[in-house]
Amino acid sequence: MKRLMAVLAACAMALGLTALTGSPASAAAGCKVEYGVSNQWQDGYQATVKVTNLGDPVTGWKLSFSLPGTGQKVVQGWNGTWSQSGATVGVTPVDWNRTLATGASADLGYVGAFSGANPAPTSFALNGVACTGSTGGGGEQPGGDTGTPVAANGQLHVCGTHLCNQYDRPIQLRGMSTHGIQWFSKCYNSASLDALANDWKADLLRIAMYVQEDGYETDPAAFTARVNSLVDEAEARGMYALIDFHTLTPGDPNYNLERAKTFFASVAARNANKKNVIYEIANEPNGVSWQAIKSYAERVLPVIRAADPDAVVIVGTRGWSSLGVSDGSDENEIVSNPVNASNIMYAFHFYAASHKDNYRTTVNRAASRLPLFVTEFGTVSATGGGALDRASTTAWLDLLDQQQISYANWTFSDAPESSAALNPGTCDGTDYSSAETLTESGALLKARISTPDNFPTS
């Protein structure tokens, strides 16, 4: 499912569709175009273009659009005959999609190459006539985004096994996690967060506040203030903020119980009136039983609920938030002994090169039994290093899309590790989106995240 959707006139794309039966514009000027990048690599990408006729039937058509940027070109196209002259691309139909009835669509696709930046196509037109994406000449498309993710979805809640929006409809949020804000704070500034919201089209920012490892315990007031400032930055850009109490060593969250109570009492009281805040109360419990994790959750949750009764809270799970799989267990221990609270979800983490079929099988099964949120995952090994495992990452993301499970990727940072989305040194500059700044992992995630959400708005 990934934001693979409509770039309409309201989103600065002009489209067109009319009849080609001898005279150019006999059909009603009504159509929409859905554009998405399904895959991206160092100097190329695979894109989809879907044109839907909302006006009169047409027979014989030509789609044209412009490829802006430097050196963009179509290498190979399908479901049509493709040509290119300079920056202008043209597509004509093949026999089986030559006619488009009212409401019918032509699904096209191409492999593109580029150098430098890779901006989206512009100036779509069919038969030389632009349209606004509706037969009425304008307006928002059903199922399309309404402004920002927070504007579209409002206050979230858990319904059944899903994360649901203000219309009580299941949704999937897709975004990025910070690295430890004690180490990479400079990566989270106006330019980077603008890029994440506007170029990456991320729905959420996970704010990873380590407790140990030079984190919260060293200066609770300063770290609390930094978290709150990032919540505000996310809110200003219409993104959800996932506040992560990043416990890792020691693995028993009860070690930090009093710190957790103090921290969450503060941030929940301060952010209670915001619609964009989600709380994650224990990052990766490890070396500890599910009963101990459950006990911790049932003591922290009342602290949050006293100040913020409506926010979604995410509970970590056994075996580094693997639903216990990394400890030889599975979701049954949670299903048979759930946390005694409402409006909660359970965390699942994976690293694609290390966690494969048996983990995916568990998540696929557990998704119908528990509300899950992948609050952290990597495209590489569990160490945060090694080669990107594109096949496993794609299999994971396809599964999460299918099950409408929200996720945050580790990490939106320029850390010197292959799990990072940004090349080393990126956070010293102002460019957080171009091909030159993205690692192989970052290019893959940006391509997946930046396709349209299509949040249900009724």
Short mmCIF file of N, CA and C in Angstrom, two decimals, residues 338-427:
data_model
loop_
_atom_site.label_atom_id
_atom_site.label_comp_id
_atom_site.label_asym_id
_atom_site.label_seq_id
_atom_site.Cartn_x
_atom_site.Cartn_y
_atom_site.Cartn_z
N PRO A 338 -3.00 -10.73 28.13
CA PRO A 338 -2.78 -9.38 27.59
C PRO A 338 -2.65 -8.33 28.69
N VAL A 339 -2.11 -7.20 28.33
CA VAL A 339 -2.05 -6.07 29.25
C VAL A 339 -3.47 -5.62 29.57
N ASN A 340 -3.71 -5.36 30.83
CA ASN A 340 -5.06 -4.99 31.28
C ASN A 340 -5.27 -3.48 31.06
N ALA A 341 -5.52 -3.14 29.83
CA ALA A 341 -5.73 -1.73 29.47
C ALA A 341 -6.33 -1.68 28.08
N SER A 342 -6.96 -0.56 27.76
CA SER A 342 -7.56 -0.37 26.45
C SER A 342 -6.73 0.64 25.66
N ASN A 343 -7.01 0.69 24.37
CA ASN A 343 -6.37 1.65 23.46
C ASN A 343 -4.85 1.48 23.44
N ILE A 344 -4.41 0.23 23.45
CA ILE A 344 -2.97 -0.05 23.40
C ILE A 344 -2.66 -0.94 22.19
N MET A 345 -1.39 -0.90 21.78
CA MET A 345 -0.89 -1.76 20.73
C MET A 345 0.39 -2.42 21.22
N TYR A 346 0.86 -3.41 20.48
CA TYR A 346 2.06 -4.14 20.85
C TYR A 346 3.13 -3.94 19.79
N ALA A 347 4.35 -3.70 20.26
CA ALA A 347 5.45 -3.41 19.34
C ALA A 347 6.02 -4.69 18.75
N PHE A 348 6.41 -4.57 17.48
CA PHE A 348 7.20 -5.61 16.82
C PHE A 348 8.35 -4.95 16.10
N HIS A 349 9.57 -5.51 16.26
CA HIS A 349 10.76 -5.01 15.58
C HIS A 349 11.37 -6.12 14.74
N PHE A 350 11.95 -5.74 13.61
CA PHE A 350 12.68 -6.72 12.80
C PHE A 350 13.81 -6.03 12.07
N TYR A 351 14.79 -6.82 11.70
CA TYR A 351 15.88 -6.39 10.81
C TYR A 351 15.92 -7.39 9.68
N ALA A 352 15.71 -6.88 8.47
CA ALA A 352 15.34 -7.72 7.33
C ALA A 352 16.35 -8.80 7.00
N ALA A 353 17.65 -8.53 7.17
CA ALA A 353 18.65 -9.54 6.82
C ALA A 353 18.78 -10.62 7.87
N SER A 354 18.26 -10.37 9.07
CA SER A 354 18.35 -11.35 10.16
C SER A 354 17.03 -12.06 10.45
N HIS A 355 15.94 -11.39 10.22
CA HIS A 355 14.62 -11.91 10.62
C HIS A 355 13.78 -12.11 9.37
N LYS A 356 13.48 -13.34 9.08
CA LYS A 356 12.85 -13.64 7.79
C LYS A 356 11.56 -14.44 7.94
N ASP A 357 11.46 -15.57 7.27
CA ASP A 357 10.17 -16.22 7.09
C ASP A 357 9.46 -16.57 8.39
N ASN A 358 10.17 -17.13 9.39
CA ASN A 358 9.47 -17.52 10.61
C ASN A 358 8.95 -16.30 11.36
N TYR A 359 9.66 -15.17 11.29
CA TYR A 359 9.16 -13.94 11.91
C TYR A 359 7.96 -13.40 11.13
N ARG A 360 8.05 -13.42 9.79
CA ARG A 360 6.92 -12.93 9.00
C ARG A 360 5.69 -13.80 9.21
N THR A 361 5.87 -15.10 9.33
CA THR A 361 4.74 -15.99 9.57
C THR A 361 4.04 -15.64 10.88
N THR A 362 4.83 -15.36 11.91
CA THR A 362 4.25 -15.00 13.20
C THR A 362 3.48 -13.69 13.10
N VAL A 363 4.06 -12.68 12.46
CA VAL A 363 3.39 -11.39 12.34
C VAL A 363 2.11 -11.52 11.53
N ASN A 364 2.15 -12.26 10.45
CA ASN A 364 0.97 -12.44 9.62
C ASN A 364 -0.17 -13.09 10.40
N ARG A 365 0.19 -14.06 11.24
CA ARG A 365 -0.83 -14.72 12.06
C ARG A 365 -1.28 -13.81 13.20
N ALA A 366 -0.33 -13.15 13.86
CA ALA A 366 -0.65 -12.33 15.03
C ALA A 366 -1.48 -11.11 14.67
N ALA A 367 -1.38 -10.64 13.43
CA ALA A 367 -2.08 -9.42 13.04
C ALA A 367 -3.60 -9.54 13.16
N SER A 368 -4.11 -10.74 13.13
CA SER A 368 -5.56 -10.94 13.29
C SER A 368 -5.93 -11.16 14.75
N ARG A 369 -4.92 -11.16 15.63
CA ARG A 369 -5.17 -11.45 17.04
C ARG A 369 -4.79 -10.31 17.97
N LEU A 370 -3.84 -9.48 17.51
CA LEU A 370 -3.33 -8.39 18.34
C LEU A 370 -3.16 -7.13 17.49
N PRO A 371 -3.36 -5.94 18.08
CA PRO A 371 -3.03 -4.71 17.37
C PRO A 371 -1.51 -4.49 17.40
N LEU A 372 -0.88 -4.50 16.24
CA LEU A 372 0.57 -4.44 16.15
C LEU A 372 1.02 -3.11 15.54
N PHE A 373 2.19 -2.67 15.96
CA PHE A 373 2.82 -1.46 15.41
C PHE A 373 4.31 -1.75 15.32
N VAL A 374 4.88 -1.71 14.11
CA VAL A 374 6.32 -1.91 13.93
C VAL A 374 6.99 -0.57 14.20
N THR A 375 7.38 -0.36 15.44
CA THR A 375 7.95 0.93 15.83
C THR A 375 9.41 1.07 15.44
N GLU A 376 10.03 -0.04 15.03
CA GLU A 376 11.42 0.03 14.55
C GLU A 376 11.70 -1.16 13.65
N PHE A 377 12.37 -0.90 12.54
CA PHE A 377 12.87 -1.99 11.70
C PHE A 377 14.04 -1.48 10.88
N GLY A 378 14.87 -2.41 10.45
CA GLY A 378 15.99 -2.06 9.60
C GLY A 378 16.02 -2.91 8.35
N THR A 379 16.69 -2.41 7.33
CA THR A 379 16.80 -3.12 6.06
C THR A 379 18.01 -4.04 6.01
N VAL A 380 18.79 -4.04 7.09
CA VAL A 380 20.06 -4.77 7.13
C VAL A 380 20.00 -5.81 8.25
N SER A 381 21.15 -6.18 8.80
CA SER A 381 21.18 -7.17 9.87
C SER A 381 20.84 -6.52 11.21
N ALA A 382 20.61 -7.34 12.22
CA ALA A 382 20.23 -6.84 13.54
C ALA A 382 21.34 -6.04 14.20
N THR A 383 22.55 -6.09 13.68
CA THR A 383 23.64 -5.27 14.20
C THR A 383 23.55 -3.83 13.73
N GLY A 384 22.68 -3.57 12.74
CA GLY A 384 22.62 -2.26 12.12
C GLY A 384 23.59 -2.10 10.97
N GLY A 385 24.33 -3.16 10.66
CA GLY A 385 25.31 -3.11 9.59
C GLY A 385 25.08 -4.17 8.55
N GLY A 386 26.07 -4.31 7.66
CA GLY A 386 25.96 -5.30 6.59
C GLY A 386 25.20 -4.75 5.40
N ALA A 387 25.05 -5.60 4.41
CA ALA A 387 24.40 -5.19 3.16
C ALA A 387 22.89 -5.09 3.32
N LEU A 388 22.29 -4.18 2.58
CA LEU A 388 20.84 -4.10 2.52
C LEU A 388 20.28 -5.39 1.93
N ASP A 389 19.29 -5.95 2.57
CA ASP A 389 18.60 -7.12 2.05
C ASP A 389 17.31 -6.64 1.39
N ARG A 390 17.41 -6.33 0.10
CA ARG A 390 16.27 -5.74 -0.60
C ARG A 390 15.09 -6.70 -0.69
N ALA A 391 15.37 -7.96 -0.94
CA ALA A 391 14.28 -8.93 -1.11
C ALA A 391 13.50 -9.10 0.19
N SER A 392 14.22 -9.27 1.31
CA SER A 392 13.54 -9.46 2.58
C SER A 392 12.83 -8.18 3.02
N THR A 393 13.47 -7.04 2.82
CA THR A 393 12.83 -5.77 3.18
C THR A 393 11.54 -5.58 2.40
N THR A 394 11.58 -5.86 1.11
CA THR A 394 10.38 -5.72 0.28
C THR A 394 9.28 -6.68 0.73
N ALA A 395 9.67 -7.91 1.07
CA ALA A 395 8.68 -8.87 1.56
C ALA A 395 8.04 -8.38 2.86
N TRP A 396 8.86 -7.82 3.73
CA TRP A 396 8.32 -7.27 4.99
C TRP A 396 7.38 -6.11 4.72
N LEU A 397 7.80 -5.15 3.91
CA LEU A 397 6.96 -3.98 3.68
C LEU A 397 5.66 -4.34 2.97
N ASP A 398 5.73 -5.30 2.07
CA ASP A 398 4.50 -5.76 1.41
C ASP A 398 3.54 -6.38 2.43
N LEU A 399 4.10 -7.15 3.37
CA LEU A 399 3.25 -7.75 4.41
C LEU A 399 2.64 -6.67 5.30
N LEU A 400 3.43 -5.69 5.71
CA LEU A 400 2.90 -4.63 6.56
C LEU A 400 1.83 -3.82 5.83
N ASP A 401 2.03 -3.59 4.55
CA ASP A 401 1.01 -2.91 3.76
C ASP A 401 -0.28 -3.72 3.72
N GLN A 402 -0.12 -5.01 3.46
CA GLN A 402 -1.28 -5.89 3.34
C GLN A 402 -2.08 -5.92 4.64
N GLN A 403 -1.39 -5.94 5.77
CA GLN A 403 -2.06 -6.04 7.06
C GLN A 403 -2.36 -4.67 7.67
N GLN A 404 -2.01 -3.59 6.98
CA GLN A 404 -2.19 -2.23 7.48
C GLN A 404 -1.52 -2.04 8.83
N ILE A 405 -0.28 -2.48 8.92
CA ILE A 405 0.50 -2.32 10.14
C ILE A 405 1.42 -1.12 9.95
N SER A 406 1.34 -0.17 10.86
CA SER A 406 2.15 1.04 10.77
C SER A 406 3.61 0.74 11.10
N TYR A 407 4.52 1.61 10.61
CA TYR A 407 5.95 1.34 10.85
C TYR A 407 6.79 2.60 10.85
N ALA A 408 7.95 2.50 11.51
CA ALA A 408 8.98 3.53 11.48
C ALA A 408 10.31 2.83 11.22
N ASN A 409 11.05 3.35 10.25
CA ASN A 409 12.33 2.76 9.88
C ASN A 409 13.48 3.34 10.71
N TRP A 410 14.42 2.51 11.08
CA TRP A 410 15.65 2.90 11.77
C TRP A 410 16.76 3.00 10.73
N THR A 411 17.34 4.21 10.44
CA THR A 411 17.08 5.46 11.08
C THR A 411 17.20 6.61 10.09
N PHE A 412 16.50 7.70 10.42
CA PHE A 412 16.66 8.96 9.70
C PHE A 412 17.85 9.69 10.33
N SER A 413 19.05 9.30 9.91
CA SER A 413 20.28 9.86 10.47
C SER A 413 21.41 9.63 9.48
N ASP A 414 22.54 10.27 9.76
CA ASP A 414 23.74 10.03 8.95
C ASP A 414 24.77 9.23 9.72
N ALA A 415 24.27 8.33 10.57
CA ALA A 415 25.16 7.46 11.34
C ALA A 415 26.02 6.62 10.39
N PRO A 416 27.26 6.32 10.79
CA PRO A 416 28.15 5.53 9.92
C PRO A 416 27.81 4.05 9.97
N GLU A 417 26.59 3.71 9.57
CA GLU A 417 26.14 2.32 9.55
C GLU A 417 25.14 2.18 8.42
N SER A 418 25.06 1.00 7.86
CA SER A 418 24.27 0.82 6.65
C SER A 418 22.77 0.89 6.89
N SER A 419 22.33 0.85 8.15
CA SER A 419 20.91 1.03 8.43
C SER A 419 20.48 2.48 8.32
N ALA A 420 21.42 3.41 8.33
CA ALA A 420 21.08 4.83 8.27
C ALA A 420 20.56 5.19 6.88
N ALA A 421 19.62 6.13 6.83
CA ALA A 421 19.04 6.55 5.55
C ALA A 421 19.88 7.60 4.84
N LEU A 422 20.75 8.28 5.58
CA LEU A 422 21.50 9.41 5.02
C LEU A 422 22.99 9.11 5.02
N ASN A 423 23.67 9.53 3.99
CA ASN A 423 25.11 9.34 3.92
C ASN A 423 25.82 10.14 5.00
N PRO A 424 26.96 9.65 5.50
CA PRO A 424 27.72 10.39 6.51
C PRO A 424 28.00 11.82 6.06
N GLY A 425 27.82 12.75 6.98
CA GLY A 425 28.04 14.16 6.68
C GLY A 425 26.81 14.91 6.21
N THR A 426 25.73 14.19 5.90
CA THR A 426 24.51 14.84 5.40
C THR A 426 23.98 15.87 6.39
N CYS A 427 24.03 15.55 7.68
CA CYS A 427 23.43 16.43 8.69
C CYS A 427 24.24 17.70 8.93
#
